[in-house]
mmCIF file of C-alpha atoms and ligand atoms in Angstrom:
data_model
loop_
_atom_site.group_PDB
_atom_site.id
_atom_site.type_symbol
_atom_site.label_atom_id
_atom_site.label_comp_id
_atom_site.label_asym_id
_atom_site.label_seq_id
_atom_site.Cartn_x
_atom_site.Cartn_y
_atom_site.Cartn_z
ATOM 1 C CA MET X 4 -10.442 -13.353 -11.163
ATOM 2 C CA TYR X 5 -8.109 -15.778 -12.975
ATOM 3 C CA ASP X 6 -9.542 -19.111 -14.701
ATOM 4 C CA ARG X 7 -6.829 -21.085 -13.534
ATOM 5 C CA VAL X 8 -4.213 -20.524 -10.987
ATOM 6 C CA ALA X 9 -1.006 -22.964 -10.090
ATOM 7 C CA LEU X 10 0.587 -22.683 -7.158
ATOM 8 C CA ILE X 11 4.508 -23.892 -7.386
ATOM 9 C CA GLY X 12 5.549 -25.055 -3.862
ATOM 10 C CA LEU X 13 2.869 -25.430 -1.267
ATOM 11 C CA GLY X 14 4.179 -24.278 2.217
ATOM 12 C CA LEU X 15 3.074 -21.653 4.531
ATOM 13 C CA ILE X 16 2.749 -18.851 1.636
ATOM 14 C CA ALA X 17 1.060 -20.693 -0.713
ATOM 15 C CA SER X 18 -1.390 -22.586 1.601
ATOM 16 C CA SER X 19 -2.385 -19.218 3.178
ATOM 17 C CA ILE X 20 -2.894 -18.009 -0.704
ATOM 18 C CA PHE X 21 -4.963 -20.998 -1.485
ATOM 19 C CA TRP X 22 -7.126 -20.534 1.334
ATOM 20 C CA ALA X 23 -7.543 -16.882 1.140
ATOM 21 C CA MET X 24 -8.282 -17.413 -3.005
ATOM 22 C CA LYS X 25 -11.141 -19.941 -1.896
ATOM 23 C CA ARG X 26 -12.571 -17.483 0.737
ATOM 24 C CA GLY X 27 -12.782 -14.610 -1.885
ATOM 25 C CA ALA X 28 -13.713 -16.569 -4.751
ATOM 26 C CA LEU X 29 -11.024 -15.367 -6.797
ATOM 27 C CA ALA X 30 -9.787 -18.428 -9.271
ATOM 28 C CA GLY X 31 -11.699 -20.747 -10.987
ATOM 29 C CA GLU X 32 -9.387 -23.993 -10.490
ATOM 30 C CA VAL X 33 -6.398 -24.071 -8.395
ATOM 31 C CA THR X 34 -3.049 -26.626 -9.282
ATOM 32 C CA GLY X 35 -0.685 -27.080 -6.864
ATOM 33 C CA TYR X 36 2.825 -29.082 -7.036
ATOM 34 C CA ALA X 37 5.485 -29.276 -4.252
ATOM 35 C CA ARG X 38 8.965 -31.439 -4.834
ATOM 36 C CA SER X 39 8.361 -33.920 -2.289
ATOM 37 C CA SER X 40 5.712 -36.501 -2.471
ATOM 38 C CA GLU X 41 5.364 -36.319 0.977
ATOM 39 C CA THR X 42 4.329 -32.867 0.645
ATOM 40 C CA ARG X 43 1.803 -33.344 -1.841
ATOM 41 C CA ASP X 44 0.163 -36.232 -0.264
ATOM 42 C CA THR X 45 -0.453 -33.830 2.762
ATOM 43 C CA ALA X 46 -1.959 -31.303 0.561
ATOM 44 C CA ARG X 47 -4.044 -33.853 -1.059
ATOM 45 C CA ARG X 48 -5.325 -35.163 2.164
ATOM 46 C CA ILE X 49 -6.027 -31.459 3.684
ATOM 47 C CA GLY X 50 -7.839 -30.247 0.326
ATOM 48 C CA LEU X 51 -5.174 -27.836 -0.632
ATOM 49 C CA CYS X 52 -5.653 -26.922 -4.301
ATOM 50 C CA ASP X 53 -8.254 -28.326 -6.127
ATOM 51 C CA ARG X 54 -5.642 -30.716 -8.024
ATOM 52 C CA VAL X 55 -2.408 -31.510 -7.107
ATOM 53 C CA CYS X 56 -0.070 -32.295 -9.809
ATOM 54 C CA ASP X 57 3.336 -34.334 -9.638
ATOM 55 C CA SER X 58 5.089 -32.418 -12.100
ATOM 56 C CA ILE X 59 5.850 -28.687 -12.309
ATOM 57 C CA ALA X 60 5.061 -29.254 -16.180
ATOM 58 C CA GLU X 61 1.084 -30.558 -15.433
ATOM 59 C CA ALA X 62 0.720 -27.822 -12.780
ATOM 60 C CA VAL X 63 1.543 -24.780 -15.069
ATOM 61 C CA ASP X 64 -0.470 -26.507 -18.136
ATOM 62 C CA GLY X 65 -3.084 -23.886 -18.905
ATOM 63 C CA ALA X 66 -2.482 -21.542 -15.997
ATOM 64 C CA ASP X 67 -3.264 -17.733 -16.454
ATOM 65 C CA LEU X 68 -1.444 -16.874 -13.138
ATOM 66 C CA ILE X 69 1.679 -18.933 -11.667
ATOM 67 C CA VAL X 70 2.921 -17.964 -8.007
ATOM 68 C CA LEU X 71 5.963 -19.420 -7.305
ATOM 69 C CA CYS X 72 6.326 -20.021 -3.843
ATOM 70 C CA VAL X 73 9.490 -21.729 -3.612
ATOM 71 C CA PRO X 74 12.711 -20.739 -1.395
ATOM 72 C CA VAL X 75 14.244 -17.874 -3.124
ATOM 73 C CA GLY X 76 17.289 -20.107 -3.939
ATOM 74 C CA ALA X 77 15.375 -22.645 -5.733
ATOM 75 C CA MET X 78 12.963 -19.820 -8.015
ATOM 76 C CA GLY X 79 15.903 -20.084 -11.047
ATOM 77 C CA ASP X 80 15.795 -23.597 -11.777
ATOM 78 C CA VAL X 81 12.058 -23.919 -10.785
ATOM 79 C CA ALA X 82 11.438 -21.259 -13.879
ATOM 80 C CA GLY X 83 13.791 -23.331 -16.202
ATOM 81 C CA GLU X 84 11.460 -26.108 -15.556
ATOM 82 C CA MET X 85 8.190 -24.300 -16.229
ATOM 83 C CA GLY X 86 9.490 -21.998 -19.055
ATOM 84 C CA PRO X 87 8.777 -24.105 -22.083
ATOM 85 C CA HIS X 88 5.101 -24.968 -20.896
ATOM 86 C CA LEU X 89 4.000 -21.693 -20.647
ATOM 87 C CA ALA X 90 1.176 -20.063 -22.270
ATOM 88 C CA PRO X 91 1.256 -17.084 -23.972
ATOM 89 C CA GLY X 92 -0.174 -14.635 -22.390
ATOM 90 C CA ALA X 93 0.176 -16.009 -18.898
ATOM 91 C CA MET X 94 1.038 -14.040 -15.709
ATOM 92 C CA VAL X 95 3.647 -15.257 -13.531
ATOM 93 C CA THR X 96 4.903 -14.128 -10.182
ATOM 94 C CA ASP X 97 6.569 -14.987 -7.058
ATOM 95 C CA VAL X 98 6.117 -14.256 -3.282
ATOM 96 C CA GLY X 99 10.183 -14.388 -2.652
ATOM 97 C CA SER X 100 11.353 -12.244 0.070
ATOM 98 C CA VAL X 101 14.454 -11.039 -2.102
ATOM 99 C CA LYS X 102 13.730 -9.081 -5.420
ATOM 100 C CA ARG X 103 16.596 -8.507 -7.420
ATOM 101 C CA ALA X 104 18.083 -11.929 -7.277
ATOM 102 C CA VAL X 105 14.595 -13.466 -7.922
ATOM 103 C CA ILE X 106 14.406 -11.348 -11.260
ATOM 104 C CA ASP X 107 17.802 -12.126 -12.457
ATOM 105 C CA ALA X 108 17.223 -15.691 -11.806
ATOM 106 C CA VAL X 109 13.651 -16.142 -13.324
ATOM 107 C CA ALA X 110 13.532 -13.692 -15.800
ATOM 108 C CA PRO X 111 15.835 -15.456 -18.439
ATOM 109 C CA HIS X 112 13.464 -18.513 -18.580
ATOM 110 C CA LEU X 113 10.426 -17.049 -19.371
ATOM 111 C CA PRO X 114 9.045 -17.169 -22.788
ATOM 112 C CA GLU X 115 7.873 -13.836 -25.344
ATOM 113 C CA GLY X 116 4.652 -13.196 -24.454
ATOM 114 C CA VAL X 117 4.618 -14.410 -20.723
ATOM 115 C CA HIS X 118 4.214 -11.512 -18.226
ATOM 116 C CA PHE X 119 6.135 -11.614 -15.167
ATOM 117 C CA VAL X 120 5.645 -9.188 -12.038
ATOM 118 C CA PRO X 121 7.546 -10.330 -8.993
ATOM 119 C CA GLY X 122 5.833 -9.933 -5.453
ATOM 120 C CA HIS X 123 6.490 -10.162 -1.721
ATOM 121 C CA PRO X 124 3.276 -10.151 0.703
ATOM 122 C CA LEU X 125 5.146 -8.866 3.898
ATOM 123 C CA ALA X 126 3.187 -11.319 6.186
ATOM 124 C CA GLY X 127 4.338 -14.504 7.540
ATOM 125 C CA THR X 128 5.301 -16.918 10.790
ATOM 126 C CA GLU X 129 7.747 -19.231 12.002
ATOM 127 C CA HIS X 130 5.564 -21.831 10.913
ATOM 128 C CA SER X 131 6.164 -23.688 7.813
ATOM 129 C CA GLY X 132 4.796 -26.253 5.400
ATOM 130 C CA PRO X 133 1.462 -27.227 3.558
ATOM 131 C CA GLU X 134 -0.735 -27.377 6.931
ATOM 132 C CA SER X 135 0.601 -23.968 8.277
ATOM 133 C CA GLY X 136 -0.988 -21.522 5.952
ATOM 134 C CA PHE X 137 -4.468 -19.805 7.087
ATOM 135 C CA ALA X 138 -6.784 -17.065 5.368
ATOM 136 C CA GLU X 139 -6.337 -14.470 7.082
ATOM 137 C CA LEU X 140 -2.635 -14.262 6.600
ATOM 138 C CA PHE X 141 -2.803 -11.032 4.329
ATOM 139 C CA ASP X 142 -5.455 -9.681 5.796
ATOM 140 C CA ASN X 143 -4.129 -5.642 6.014
ATOM 141 C CA ARG X 144 -0.681 -6.837 5.615
ATOM 142 C CA TRP X 145 1.703 -5.119 2.768
ATOM 143 C CA CYS X 146 1.955 -6.716 -0.419
ATOM 144 C CA LEU X 147 4.916 -5.227 -2.715
ATOM 145 C CA LEU X 148 4.583 -5.717 -6.455
ATOM 146 C CA VAL X 149 8.283 -5.096 -7.987
ATOM 147 C CA PRO X 150 7.271 -4.869 -11.848
ATOM 148 C CA VAL X 151 10.180 -5.634 -14.501
ATOM 149 C CA GLU X 152 10.914 -2.715 -17.153
ATOM 150 C CA GLY X 153 8.006 -3.180 -19.635
ATOM 151 C CA SER X 154 5.612 -4.694 -17.505
ATOM 152 C CA ASP X 155 2.078 -4.788 -19.065
ATOM 153 C CA VAL X 156 0.214 -2.335 -17.270
ATOM 154 C CA ASP X 157 -3.264 -4.427 -17.209
ATOM 155 C CA ALA X 158 -1.501 -7.145 -16.143
ATOM 156 C CA VAL X 159 0.207 -5.446 -12.947
ATOM 157 C CA ALA X 160 -3.471 -4.014 -12.497
ATOM 158 C CA GLN X 161 -5.148 -7.347 -12.307
ATOM 159 C CA LEU X 162 -2.493 -8.644 -10.086
ATOM 160 C CA ARG X 163 -2.734 -6.011 -7.790
ATOM 161 C CA ALA X 164 -6.703 -6.624 -7.656
ATOM 162 C CA PHE X 165 -5.990 -10.173 -6.787
ATOM 163 C CA TRP X 166 -3.745 -9.354 -3.993
ATOM 164 C CA GLU X 167 -6.376 -7.281 -2.578
ATOM 165 C CA GLY X 168 -8.721 -9.771 -2.953
ATOM 166 C CA LEU X 169 -6.418 -11.802 -0.784
ATOM 167 C CA GLY X 170 -7.186 -8.955 2.054
ATOM 168 C CA ALA X 171 -3.556 -7.290 1.255
ATOM 169 C CA ASN X 172 -2.865 -3.701 0.617
ATOM 170 C CA VAL X 173 -0.401 -3.167 -2.158
ATOM 171 C CA GLU X 174 2.334 -1.046 -2.840
ATOM 172 C CA GLU X 175 4.512 -0.815 -5.763
ATOM 173 C CA MET X 176 8.880 -0.941 -5.078
ATOM 174 C CA ASP X 177 11.793 -0.639 -7.511
ATOM 175 C CA PRO X 178 13.479 -4.064 -6.887
ATOM 176 C CA ASP X 179 17.046 -2.529 -4.883
ATOM 177 C CA HIS X 180 15.035 -0.254 -3.073
ATOM 178 C CA HIS X 181 12.548 -2.861 -1.742
ATOM 179 C CA ASP X 182 15.720 -5.547 -1.211
ATOM 180 C CA LEU X 183 17.039 -2.418 1.128
ATOM 181 C CA VAL X 184 13.340 -1.990 3.014
ATOM 182 C CA VAL X 185 13.511 -5.486 3.803
ATOM 183 C CA ALA X 186 16.998 -5.781 4.898
ATOM 184 C CA VAL X 187 16.229 -2.825 7.568
ATOM 185 C CA THR X 188 12.619 -4.295 8.814
ATOM 186 C CA SER X 189 12.907 -8.175 8.170
ATOM 187 C CA HIS X 190 16.148 -9.871 7.300
ATOM 188 C CA ALA X 191 18.618 -7.818 9.640
ATOM 189 C CA PRO X 192 16.165 -8.517 12.531
ATOM 190 C CA HIS X 193 15.913 -11.871 11.684
ATOM 191 C CA LEU X 194 19.682 -12.256 11.581
ATOM 192 C CA ILE X 195 20.143 -10.599 14.909
ATOM 193 C CA ALA X 196 17.187 -12.759 16.601
ATOM 194 C CA TYR X 197 19.192 -16.157 15.226
ATOM 195 C CA THR X 198 22.596 -14.831 16.837
ATOM 196 C CA MET X 199 21.191 -13.522 20.402
ATOM 197 C CA VAL X 200 19.373 -17.288 20.895
ATOM 198 C CA GLY X 201 22.400 -18.675 19.126
ATOM 199 C CA VAL X 202 24.336 -16.757 22.067
ATOM 200 C CA ALA X 203 22.145 -18.105 24.963
ATOM 201 C CA ASP X 204 22.499 -21.607 23.449
ATOM 202 C CA ASP X 205 26.183 -21.571 23.641
ATOM 203 C CA LEU X 206 25.582 -20.370 27.444
ATOM 204 C CA ARG X 207 24.875 -24.093 28.050
ATOM 205 C CA ARG X 208 24.984 -23.270 31.847
ATOM 206 C CA VAL X 209 22.209 -21.271 31.827
ATOM 207 C CA THR X 210 20.477 -22.846 28.507
ATOM 208 C CA ASP X 211 19.298 -26.021 29.775
ATOM 209 C CA SER X 212 17.557 -24.722 32.646
ATOM 210 C CA GLU X 213 16.597 -20.881 33.466
ATOM 211 C CA VAL X 214 16.619 -19.511 29.974
ATOM 212 C CA ILE X 215 13.980 -22.033 28.564
ATOM 213 C CA LYS X 216 12.153 -21.820 32.108
ATOM 214 C CA PHE X 217 12.381 -17.624 32.294
ATOM 215 C CA SER X 218 12.068 -16.988 28.904
ATOM 216 C CA ALA X 219 8.941 -14.343 29.405
ATOM 217 C CA GLY X 220 11.450 -11.509 28.686
ATOM 218 C CA GLY X 221 12.588 -10.262 25.355
ATOM 219 C CA PHE X 222 14.342 -13.239 24.840
ATOM 220 C CA ARG X 223 11.036 -15.207 23.901
ATOM 221 C CA ASP X 224 10.604 -12.993 21.061
ATOM 222 C CA PHE X 225 13.537 -13.721 19.834
ATOM 223 C CA THR X 226 13.018 -17.632 20.101
ATOM 224 C CA ARG X 227 9.782 -17.207 17.963
ATOM 225 C CA ILE X 228 11.630 -15.248 14.823
ATOM 226 C CA ALA X 229 14.817 -17.733 15.590
ATOM 227 C CA ALA X 230 12.658 -20.551 14.820
ATOM 228 C CA SER X 231 11.939 -19.753 11.336
ATOM 229 C CA ASP X 232 12.526 -21.983 8.451
ATOM 230 C CA PRO X 233 16.317 -22.762 8.147
ATOM 231 C CA THR X 234 15.947 -23.278 4.039
ATOM 232 C CA MET X 235 14.387 -19.834 3.411
ATOM 233 C CA TRP X 236 16.394 -17.869 5.580
ATOM 234 C CA ARG X 237 19.626 -19.087 4.569
ATOM 235 C CA ASP X 238 18.352 -18.486 0.887
ATOM 236 C CA VAL X 239 17.031 -14.942 2.079
ATOM 237 C CA PHE X 240 21.059 -13.992 3.448
ATOM 238 C CA LEU X 241 22.825 -15.379 0.394
ATOM 239 C CA ASN X 242 20.189 -13.579 -2.194
ATOM 240 C CA ASN X 243 19.722 -9.812 0.105
ATOM 241 C CA LYS X 244 23.789 -10.060 0.750
ATOM 242 C CA ASP X 245 24.367 -6.174 -0.210
ATOM 243 C CA ALA X 246 21.723 -4.609 1.750
ATOM 244 C CA THR X 247 21.768 -6.996 4.709
ATOM 245 C CA LEU X 248 25.720 -6.370 5.141
ATOM 246 C CA GLU X 249 25.070 -2.628 4.843
ATOM 247 C CA ILE X 250 22.601 -2.847 7.568
ATOM 248 C CA LEU X 251 24.307 -4.919 9.487
ATOM 249 C CA GLY X 252 27.311 -2.568 9.520
ATOM 250 C CA ARG X 253 25.011 0.121 10.778
ATOM 251 C CA PHE X 254 23.689 -2.214 13.609
ATOM 252 C CA THR X 255 27.042 -3.251 14.515
ATOM 253 C CA GLU X 256 28.039 0.552 15.145
ATOM 254 C CA GLU X 257 25.277 1.594 16.993
ATOM 255 C CA LEU X 258 25.669 -1.482 18.805
ATOM 256 C CA PHE X 259 29.292 -0.636 20.010
ATOM 257 C CA ALA X 260 27.738 3.128 20.527
ATOM 258 C CA LEU X 261 25.138 1.738 23.312
ATOM 259 C CA GLN X 262 27.862 -0.631 24.885
ATOM 260 C CA ARG X 263 30.111 2.605 25.255
ATOM 261 C CA ALA X 264 27.201 4.313 26.956
ATOM 262 C CA ILE X 265 26.541 1.682 29.503
ATOM 263 C CA ARG X 266 30.355 0.972 30.194
ATOM 264 C CA ARG X 267 30.494 5.023 30.673
ATOM 265 C CA GLY X 268 26.765 5.054 33.049
ATOM 266 C CA ASP X 269 25.771 7.504 30.103
ATOM 267 C CA GLY X 270 21.953 7.141 31.331
ATOM 268 C CA ASP X 271 21.090 10.212 29.150
ATOM 269 C CA HIS X 272 22.572 8.549 26.138
ATOM 270 C CA LEU X 273 20.434 5.281 26.686
ATOM 271 C CA HIS X 274 17.103 7.137 27.761
ATOM 272 C CA ALA X 275 17.354 9.306 24.714
ATOM 273 C CA TYR X 276 17.745 6.156 22.702
ATOM 274 C CA PHE X 277 15.049 4.172 24.110
ATOM 275 C CA THR X 278 12.914 6.988 23.953
ATOM 276 C CA ARG X 279 13.444 7.449 20.197
ATOM 277 C CA THR X 280 13.180 3.727 19.821
ATOM 278 C CA ARG X 281 9.593 3.769 21.939
ATOM 279 C CA ALA X 282 7.933 6.030 19.488
ATOM 280 C CA ILE X 283 8.959 3.610 16.344
ATOM 281 C CA ARG X 284 6.623 0.882 18.154
ATOM 282 C CA ARG X 285 3.911 3.435 18.591
ATOM 283 C CA GLY X 286 3.721 4.043 14.674
ATOM 284 C CA ILE X 287 3.498 0.793 14.017
ATOM 285 C CA ILE X 288 0.689 0.472 16.313
ATOM 286 C CA GLU X 289 -0.789 3.610 14.751
ATOM 287 C CA ALA X 290 -0.325 2.522 11.131
ATOM 288 C CA GLY X 291 -2.140 -1.036 12.131
ATOM 289 C CA GLN X 292 0.224 -3.131 11.765
ATOM 290 C CA ASP X 293 0.635 -4.809 15.072
ATOM 291 C CA THR X 294 -1.270 -4.999 18.076
ATOM 292 C CA ASP X 295 -0.624 -2.752 21.520
ATOM 293 C CA ALA X 296 -2.523 -5.545 23.500
ATOM 294 C CA PRO X 297 -0.122 -6.373 26.509
ATOM 295 C CA ASP X 298 2.449 -9.533 25.424
ATOM 296 C CA PHE X 299 1.760 -8.732 21.923
ATOM 297 C CA GLY X 300 -2.140 -9.879 22.130
ATOM 298 C CA ARG X 301 -0.848 -13.543 22.198
ATOM 299 C CA GLY X 302 -3.609 -15.760 22.621
ATOM 300 C CA ALA X 303 -5.966 -13.271 20.535
ATOM 301 C CA LYS X 304 -3.246 -13.717 17.257
ATOM 302 C CA ARG X 305 -2.001 -16.943 15.748
HETATM 303 P P1 NAP P 5 7.490 -23.122 2.958
HETATM 304 O O1 NAP P 5 6.622 -23.731 4.326
HETATM 305 O O2 NAP P 5 8.752 -23.832 3.648
HETATM 306 O O3 NAP P 5 7.580 -24.030 1.595
HETATM 307 C C1 NAP P 5 8.293 -23.853 0.514
HETATM 308 C C2 NAP P 5 7.802 -24.721 -0.162
HETATM 309 O O4 NAP P 5 8.925 -24.972 -1.350
HETATM 310 C C3 NAP P 5 7.512 -26.259 -0.094
HETATM 311 O O5 NAP P 5 6.582 -27.172 -0.306
HETATM 312 C C4 NAP P 5 9.016 -27.013 -0.638
HETATM 313 O O6 NAP P 5 8.411 -28.724 -0.851
HETATM 314 C C5 NAP P 5 8.945 -26.404 -1.651
HETATM 315 N N1 NAP P 5 10.726 -26.534 -2.115
HETATM 316 C C6 NAP P 5 11.527 -26.119 -1.479
HETATM 317 N N2 NAP P 5 12.823 -26.246 -1.914
HETATM 318 C C7 NAP P 5 12.470 -26.525 -3.387
HETATM 319 C C8 NAP P 5 13.056 -26.640 -4.524
HETATM 320 N N3 NAP P 5 14.273 -26.652 -4.747
HETATM 321 N N4 NAP P 5 12.149 -27.111 -5.299
HETATM 322 C C9 NAP P 5 11.167 -27.018 -5.820
HETATM 323 N N5 NAP P 5 10.245 -26.552 -4.521
HETATM 324 C C10 NAP P 5 11.164 -26.464 -3.424
HETATM 325 O O7 NAP P 5 8.108 -21.819 2.859
HETATM 326 P P2 NAP P 5 7.337 -20.460 3.028
HETATM 327 O O8 NAP P 5 7.287 -20.139 4.250
HETATM 328 O O9 NAP P 5 5.583 -20.568 2.084
HETATM 329 O O10 NAP P 5 7.722 -19.411 1.665
HETATM 330 C C11 NAP P 5 8.256 -19.545 0.377
HETATM 331 C C12 NAP P 5 8.396 -18.108 -0.192
HETATM 332 O O11 NAP P 5 7.767 -17.046 0.215
HETATM 333 C C13 NAP P 5 9.978 -17.998 0.041
HETATM 334 O O12 NAP P 5 10.571 -17.477 -1.213
HETATM 335 C C14 NAP P 5 10.114 -17.127 0.948
HETATM 336 O O13 NAP P 5 11.345 -15.917 0.873
HETATM 337 C C15 NAP P 5 8.591 -16.253 1.230
HETATM 338 N N6 NAP P 5 8.067 -15.669 1.782
HETATM 339 C C16 NAP P 5 8.097 -15.986 3.342
HETATM 340 C C17 NAP P 5 7.318 -15.619 3.854
HETATM 341 C C18 NAP P 5 7.289 -16.331 5.987
HETATM 342 O O14 NAP P 5 7.289 -15.581 6.923
HETATM 343 N N7 NAP P 5 7.635 -17.796 6.116
HETATM 344 C C19 NAP P 5 7.073 -14.555 3.905
HETATM 345 C C20 NAP P 5 7.336 -13.833 2.849
HETATM 346 C C21 NAP P 5 7.297 -14.594 1.976
HETATM 347 P P3 NAP P 5 8.520 -29.695 0.082
HETATM 348 O O15 NAP P 5 7.535 -29.354 1.150
HETATM 349 O O16 NAP P 5 8.265 -30.698 -0.995
HETATM 350 O O17 NAP P 5 10.245 -29.878 0.214
#
């Protein structure tokens, strides 16, 4: 589908793209670059990328697709470094979890004649690094493409076909709408999980023993989310500030309402609320975005 693909950043998402590209035979040669020599050595050892390069310039040289797979806060610097080395007609995309900030940071560095179509696969795990990826990560997951003004229609169509080849379903979205949607579905939930685990950690009295030992309840799922990469998530919140704060404001109001219902013994309120939320879970399962296996299908799924 592309003769030469360059992956910049070699963590969970890049390595999953690489293995899925190999599975689908979507690229001729794949080059890769990571910031640290440690990550580059690991990539070479496990066969991640056909050629691991020691500079961004070398990795993007002659590439017709460049995928930026670094934390959102690093996108601008990386784009600045690679800009002068891009071939006319090349396509630049990214996988960042925030879109408006990435567009603002990357677009000014791209020379005339280079296509830029930002993207965001809605798939991930709490693991990071070059050894955490796997070919099936994007299967039946959504990838949102966020074409910027004046994006070439054929270039967008080719990128769409590429993501479908990786196993994903593709939809196009406006960047601000994207940032609001993911604030609800991903960013605020992560912050809430971080907070809940932080609260438990503050209660040292229980944390040292019972919280870990008896963590089969909802807490265990919070700890999985709260184990996500600190750099990635710091950058997400710093770069999707407005939408996240908007959703957290609403969350706080709802939390106060539930708190009041508990204090007043308003069982009807609680029951009606939980009935509504249960229906959302059913909707997610019906949409094929999760399993209804007991315990979230642990053991059956990575
Ligand atoms: P990751 O596993 O932590 O890998 C990040 C990679 O970026 C590493 O190779 C790292 O290099 C490199 N990097 C970090 N800071 C850099 C810098 N300042 N300059 C150059 N390279 C740098 O991360 P990931 O989970 O693959 O996430 C990558 C992107 O995908 C992020 O933008 C994230 O928002 C987005 N995303 C993540 C998920 C998820 O669930 N994880 C889902 C969807 C989208 P070193 O190893 O050498 O430090």
